[in-house]
Backbone as CSV, one residue per row, in Angstrom:
resi,resn,N_x,N_y,N_z,CA_x,CA_y,CA_z,C_x,C_y,C_z
1,GLY,0.828,-1.188,0.000,0.000,0.000,0.000,0.863,1.237,0.000
2,ALA,0.230,2.315,-0.353,0.894,3.617,-0.333,-0.088,4.639,0.197
3,GLY,0.420,5.645,0.842,-0.450,6.682,1.384,0.326,7.964,1.576
4,ALA,-0.383,9.059,1.547,0.217,10.375,1.776,-0.846,11.281,2.376
5,VAL,-0.393,12.269,3.099,-1.279,13.273,3.656,-0.748,14.621,3.208
6,ILE,-1.614,15.450,2.669,-1.217,16.789,2.230,-1.640,17.784,3.301
7,LEU,-0.683,18.574,3.763,-0.948,19.587,4.772,-0.896,20.959,4.123
8,GLU,-1.716,21.859,4.617,-1.766,23.205,4.083,-1.631,24.188,5.233
9,ALA,-0.788,25.200,5.056,-0.621,26.226,6.078,-1.919,27.018,6.212
10,THR,-2.256,27.362,7.455,-3.459,28.159,7.717,-3.117,29.285,8.673
11,GLU,-3.912,30.309,8.656,-3.767,31.423,9.597,-4.406,31.048,10.919
12,GLY,-3.841,31.516,12.010,-4.497,31.342,13.298,-4.128,30.077,14.010
13,GLU,-5.123,29.279,14.337,-4.954,28.115,15.206,-3.997,27.079,14.619
14,ASN,-3.194,26.474,15.506,-2.292,25.395,15.101,-3.083,24.104,14.993
15,TYR,-2.818,23.334,13.958,-3.510,22.074,13.774,-2.622,20.871,14.021
16,ILE,-1.313,21.042,13.928,-0.393,19.997,14.357,0.109,20.452,15.714
17,LEU,-0.409,19.836,16.768,-0.119,20.304,18.116,1.238,19.830,18.620
18,SER,1.592,18.586,18.343,2.924,18.114,18.697,3.171,16.740,18.092
19,THR,4.445,16.427,18.016,4.891,15.122,17.515,6.051,14.658,18.385
20,SER,6.052,13.403,18.739,7.165,12.802,19.476,7.613,11.560,18.725
21,LEU,8.903,11.485,18.446,9.474,10.354,17.713,10.569,9.712,18.545
22,PHE,10.685,8.395,18.462,11.643,7.648,19.260,12.286,6.553,18.414
23,SER,13.470,6.127,18.846,14.096,4.958,18.235,14.973,4.273,19.269
24,ASP,15.171,2.983,19.074,16.015,2.192,19.959,16.681,1.114,19.117
25,GLY,17.901,1.383,18.704,18.636,0.440,17.873,18.937,-0.887,18.563
26,GLU,18.817,-0.909,19.896,19.043,-2.160,20.637,18.024,-3.225,20.221
27,GLY,16.867,-2.786,19.695,15.839,-3.728,19.292,15.865,-4.065,17.812
28,ALA,16.931,-3.678,17.135,16.997,-3.888,15.679,16.810,-5.340,15.276
29,ASP,17.278,-6.264,16.102,17.162,-7.677,15.749,15.742,-8.222,15.920
30,LEU,14.864,-7.443,16.555,13.485,-7.904,16.768,12.625,-7.802,15.510
31,LEU,12.943,-6.824,14.644,12.159,-6.609,13.421,13.069,-5.952,12.395
32,HIS,13.416,-6.700,11.368,14.329,-6.177,10.358,14.231,-6.994,9.067
33,VAL,14.884,-6.493,8.030,15.004,-7.227,6.770,16.405,-7.804,6.737
34,ASP,16.517,-9.062,6.367,17.800,-9.761,6.460,18.767,-9.485,5.311
35,ALA,18.419,-8.596,4.378,19.324,-8.281,3.270,19.055,-6.867,2.797
36,GLY,20.044,-6.323,2.108,19.873,-4.991,1.539,18.896,-5.009,0.381
37,ILE,18.530,-3.835,-0.084,17.551,-3.764,-1.166,18.168,-3.372,-2.500
38,CYS,19.468,-3.052,-2.514,20.090,-2.579,-3.751,21.055,-3.613,-4.312
39,MET,20.780,-4.095,-5.486,21.694,-4.929,-6.250,22.228,-6.122,-5.461
40,SER,21.418,-6.671,-4.633,21.850,-7.810,-3.822,21.418,-9.104,-4.496
41,GLU,22.284,-10.096,-4.430,21.888,-11.401,-4.936,20.977,-12.103,-3.948
42,LYS,21.075,-11.710,-2.706,20.250,-12.319,-1.669,18.904,-11.592,-1.618
43,ILE,17.835,-12.340,-1.600,16.502,-11.753,-1.496,16.218,-11.512,-0.019
44,GLY,15.778,-10.302,0.311,15.528,-9.952,1.694,14.159,-10.408,2.177
45,PHE,14.130,-10.914,3.381,12.888,-11.315,4.013,12.763,-10.572,5.337
46,ILE,11.543,-10.262,5.718,11.313,-9.653,7.012,11.478,-10.727,8.073
47,GLU,12.262,-10.420,9.078,12.432,-11.309,10.214,11.895,-10.600,11.444
48,MET,11.087,-11.315,12.243,10.457,-10.687,13.383,10.310,-11.665,14.531
49,ASN,10.596,-11.172,15.726,10.300,-11.895,16.955,8.944,-11.351,17.412
50,GLY,7.871,-12.012,16.993,6.518,-11.501,17.176,6.142,-11.190,18.615
51,ARG,6.486,-12.063,19.534,6.132,-11.860,20.949,6.800,-10.590,21.491
52,GLU,8.085,-10.419,21.197,8.816,-9.255,21.701,8.373,-7.968,20.999
53,VAL,8.101,-8.048,19.703,7.614,-6.869,18.979,6.260,-6.443,19.535
54,PHE,5.395,-7.394,19.848,4.088,-7.072,20.440,4.271,-6.315,21.748
55,LYS,5.101,-6.856,22.646,5.326,-6.205,23.950,5.915,-4.806,23.760
56,HIS,6.895,-4.706,22.875,7.522,-3.414,22.589,6.492,-2.430,22.038
57,ALA,5.701,-2.891,21.091,4.732,-2.001,20.439,3.739,-1.445,21.438
58,VAL,3.121,-2.292,22.212,2.101,-1.830,23.155,2.721,-0.880,24.184
59,HIS,3.823,-1.295,24.781,4.453,-0.463,25.805,4.876,0.902,25.246
60,ASN,5.590,0.890,24.130,6.161,2.138,23.611,5.154,3.012,22.877
61,LEU,4.162,2.421,22.238,3.131,3.264,21.619,2.339,3.996,22.693
62,VAL,2.035,3.309,23.787,1.342,3.979,24.895,2.228,5.091,25.460
63,HIS,3.528,4.830,25.600,4.451,5.854,26.088,4.468,7.064,25.158
64,ALA,4.528,6.832,23.855,4.534,7.945,22.891,3.244,8.748,22.982
65,VAL,2.124,8.061,23.105,0.831,8.727,23.234,0.811,9.552,24.520
66,ASP,1.269,8.965,25.616,1.308,9.695,26.889,2.165,10.951,26.773
67,GLU,3.301,10.832,26.114,4.185,11.996,25.978,3.515,13.108,25.173
68,VAL,2.858,12.756,24.082,2.171,13.757,23.262,1.044,14.410,24.064
69,ILE,0.294,13.608,24.787,-0.812,14.137,25.592,-0.268,15.056,26.694
70,ASP,0.745,14.587,27.417,1.310,15.374,28.511,1.909,16.684,28.025
71,SER,2.574,16.666,26.879,3.210,17.882,26.377,2.186,18.949,25.981
72,ASN,0.931,18.550,25.853,-0.136,19.500,25.522,-1.061,19.767,26.707
73,GLN,-0.648,19.317,27.890,-1.432,19.477,29.114,-2.868,18.977,28.929
74,LEU,-2.980,17.793,28.346,-4.277,17.169,28.113,-4.363,15.871,28.906
75,THR,-5.524,15.264,28.875,-5.702,13.931,29.437,-6.129,12.997,28.307
76,LYS,-6.095,11.715,28.584,-6.524,10.731,27.594,-7.974,10.951,27.189
77,ASN,-8.784,11.477,28.105,-10.200,11.729,27.804,-10.396,12.853,26.789
78,ASP,-9.371,13.685,26.590,-9.477,14.785,25.629,-9.327,14.317,24.181
79,ILE,-8.806,13.118,23.988,-8.556,12.602,22.637,-9.857,12.057,22.060
80,ASP,-10.209,12.557,20.878,-11.444,12.103,20.229,-11.248,10.824,19.436
81,TRP,-10.097,10.694,18.778,-9.858,9.539,17.910,-8.416,9.081,18.014
82,LEU,-8.228,7.778,18.051,-6.914,7.173,17.910,-6.836,6.633,16.492
83,VAL,-5.805,7.066,15.767,-5.592,6.607,14.391,-4.242,5.879,14.391
84,PRO,-4.276,4.570,14.652,-3.025,3.826,14.843,-2.478,3.203,13.566
85,HIS,-1.183,2.943,13.653,-0.533,2.064,12.681,-1.270,0.728,12.734
86,GLN,-1.542,0.146,11.611,-2.354,-1.069,11.530,-1.462,-2.307,11.450
87,ALA,-0.605,-2.475,12.461,0.308,-3.623,12.465,-0.444,-4.928,12.684
88,ASN,-1.254,-4.956,13.745,-2.134,-6.101,13.943,-3.220,-5.714,14.942
89,GLN,-4.331,-6.379,14.872,-5.503,-6.018,15.668,-5.229,-6.143,17.167
90,ARG,-4.476,-7.144,17.569,-4.181,-7.317,18.997,-3.381,-6.149,19.555
91,ILE,-2.418,-5.631,18.790,-1.643,-4.467,19.240,-2.560,-3.262,19.361
92,ILE,-3.414,-3.050,18.369,-4.328,-1.903,18.393,-5.260,-1.998,19.597
93,GLU,-5.858,-3.156,19.810,-6.793,-3.324,20.932,-6.086,-3.186,22.277
94,ALA,-4.890,-3.748,22.410,-4.152,-3.645,23.676,-3.743,-2.202,23.950
95,THR,-3.331,-1.480,22.916,-2.964,-0.074,23.076,-4.179,0.741,23.503
96,ALA,-5.314,0.531,22.836,-6.545,1.252,23.199,-6.939,0.941,24.638
97,LYS,-6.824,-0.314,25.039,-7.188,-0.700,26.409,-6.286,-0.003,27.426
98,LYS,-4.963,0.014,27.169,-4.041,0.682,28.088,-4.306,2.186,28.146
99,LEU,-4.854,2.739,27.077,-5.187,4.167,27.054,-6.599,4.422,27.582
100,SER,-7.285,3.358,28.007,-8.691,3.451,28.455,-9.558,4.109,27.393
101,MET,-9.301,3.756,26.142,-10.007,4.345,25.025,-11.032,3.366,24.478
102,ASP,-12.255,3.818,24.328,-13.323,3.000,23.763,-12.928,2.594,22.340
103,ILE,-13.023,1.324,22.034,-12.609,0.828,20.721,-13.409,1.468,19.591
104,ASP,-14.589,2.009,19.888,-15.375,2.717,18.877,-14.736,4.037,18.470
105,ARG,-13.748,4.506,19.230,-13.044,5.755,18.936,-11.676,5.482,18.309
106,VAL,-11.487,4.251,17.843,-10.233,3.841,17.211,-10.540,3.506,15.756
107,ILE,-9.798,4.091,14.845,-9.972,3.781,13.417,-9.203,2.495,13.128
108,MET,-9.918,1.487,12.639,-9.294,0.209,12.307,-9.575,-0.148,10.861
109,THR,-8.503,-0.385,10.136,-8.632,-0.790,8.728,-7.917,-2.100,8.440
110,ILE,-7.307,-2.679,9.438,-6.487,-3.875,9.214,-7.295,-5.005,8.582
111,ASP,-8.590,-5.058,8.884,-9.434,-6.101,8.302,-9.671,-5.888,6.809
112,GLN,-9.421,-4.689,6.313,-9.610,-4.380,4.888,-8.301,-4.364,4.106
113,HIS,-7.218,-3.882,4.747,-5.960,-3.678,4.029,-4.819,-4.536,4.520
114,ALA,-4.981,-5.172,5.681,-3.886,-5.861,6.371,-2.865,-4.814,6.809
115,ASN,-1.640,-5.227,7.060,-0.602,-4.300,7.497,0.053,-3.705,6.261
116,THR,-0.243,-2.449,5.994,0.314,-1.768,4.825,1.505,-0.908,5.203
117,SER,2.124,-1.221,6.334,3.338,-0.554,6.805,3.106,0.949,6.923
118,ALA,3.976,1.745,6.329,3.897,3.207,6.481,2.634,3.808,5.881
119,ALA,1.936,3.065,5.053,0.700,3.575,4.449,-0.501,3.437,5.377
120,SER,-0.352,2.709,6.475,-1.540,2.386,7.269,-2.180,3.588,7.948
121,VAL,-1.406,4.543,8.446,-2.016,5.712,9.082,-2.732,6.580,8.047
122,PRO,-2.114,6.918,6.905,-2.876,7.672,5.901,-4.137,6.941,5.421
123,LEU,-4.062,5.621,5.266,-5.250,4.872,4.851,-6.328,4.904,5.933
124,ALA,-5.934,4.826,7.188,-6.902,4.910,8.282,-7.525,6.308,8.345
125,LEU,-6.712,7.337,8.139,-7.257,8.702,8.080,-8.287,8.813,6.961
126,TYR,-7.953,8.264,5.806,-8.868,8.300,4.664,-10.188,7.621,5.009
127,GLN,-10.118,6.466,5.672,-11.353,5.773,6.045,-12.177,6.626,7.000
128,GLY,-11.524,7.246,7.974,-12.239,8.119,8.901,-12.941,9.253,8.192
129,VAL,-12.295,9.817,7.176,-12.897,10.895,6.384,-14.076,10.353,5.584
130,GLN,-13.888,9.216,4.924,-14.947,8.631,4.098,-16.189,8.306,4.927
131,GLU,-15.983,7.929,6.174,-17.103,7.562,7.041,-17.617,8.741,7.867
132,ASN,-17.113,9.948,7.567,-17.515,11.178,8.270,-17.393,11.057,9.787
133,ARG,-16.358,10.394,10.233,-16.175,10.222,11.679,-15.627,11.474,12.353
134,PHE,-14.738,12.190,11.690,-14.067,13.330,12.299,-14.900,14.594,12.147
135,LYS,-14.994,15.337,13.237,-15.698,16.620,13.230,-14.678,17.726,13.448
136,LYS,-14.968,18.909,12.928,-14.066,20.047,13.077,-13.747,20.246,14.562
137,GLY,-12.460,20.368,14.853,-12.003,20.562,16.220,-11.640,19.281,16.946
138,ASP,-11.986,18.116,16.392,-11.632,16.847,17.036,-10.111,16.732,17.178
139,LEU,-9.686,16.124,18.275,-8.276,15.825,18.476,-8.017,14.392,18.041
140,LEU,-7.119,14.225,17.081,-6.751,12.910,16.565,-5.338,12.599,17.022
141,LEU,-5.160,11.425,17.572,-3.840,10.988,17.960,-3.384,9.916,16.981
142,LEU,-2.361,10.233,16.210,-1.809,9.309,15.227,-0.599,8.634,15.869
143,GLU,-0.481,7.335,15.725,0.691,6.656,16.276,1.114,5.526,15.363
144,ALA,2.437,5.269,15.366,2.966,4.232,14.482,4.269,3.690,15.041
145,MET,4.636,2.536,14.544,5.928,1.946,14.896,6.532,1.305,13.655
146,GLY,7.826,1.072,13.707,8.485,0.476,12.558,9.727,-0.297,12.958
147,ALA,10.350,-0.836,11.951,11.539,-1.661,12.147,12.660,-0.824,12.723
148,GLY,13.564,-1.525,13.336,14.756,-0.835,13.772,15.079,-0.814,15.248
149,LEU,14.307,-0.447,16.108,12.874,-0.180,16.242,12.625,1.322,16.365
150,THR,11.558,1.796,15.759,11.171,3.195,15.810,9.698,3.275,16.155
151,TRP,9.276,4.414,16.749,7.863,4.615,17.074,7.626,6.087,17.368
152,GLY,6.370,6.478,17.328,6.058,7.863,17.630,4.579,8.142,17.573
153,GLY,4.249,9.380,17.916,2.864,9.805,17.898,2.766,11.282,17.557
154,SER,1.655,11.665,16.971,1.369,13.054,16.644,-0.042,13.390,17.071
155,LEU,-0.226,14.576,17.603,-1.539,15.052,17.980,-1.936,16.154,17.019
156,VAL,-3.057,15.960,16.337,-3.536,16.954,15.368,-4.982,17.316,15.669
157,ARG,-5.311,18.560,15.380,-6.681,19.027,15.498,-7.299,19.014,14.107
158,TRP,-8.416,18.316,13.967,-9.084,18.193,12.671,-9.686,19.534,12.303
159,SER,-9.457,19.973,11.069,-9.890,21.325,10.677,-10.981,21.341,9.613
160,LEU,-11.416,20.203,9.133,-12.427,20.206,8.076,-13.822,20.094,8.640
């Protein structure tokens, strides 16, 4: 999958409230590709320690969300929508539970697209728009994780 989000500068109110990004190279062996992508005779395969990646994802995605919320002097109850990376349904549900967030306030597309990697957050945003879920002024918390290991979250105010 592929996805992109186009942002436009506006006068007045800020719509990207904050972003927190993290990485921990110590976890590189937990999720990685076993070969390079350029002119290699070896075909690269994704290698993953699923149990450890699950624990890492839930713990660190919640931490990233907490940091974004705290940096804006908000509480978890102030967040209208969680728009997560669609790695797997169990990670999404466990993250929502740790955030005490009603699953009805979580955009889930994994059942339609599977894990589309970096495209999953833009695709989830698109679904939320198509279903008219977001209202002007809603606070959306976007979060994602990736190989290496990397993770982060962004808090945005919906302006449409």
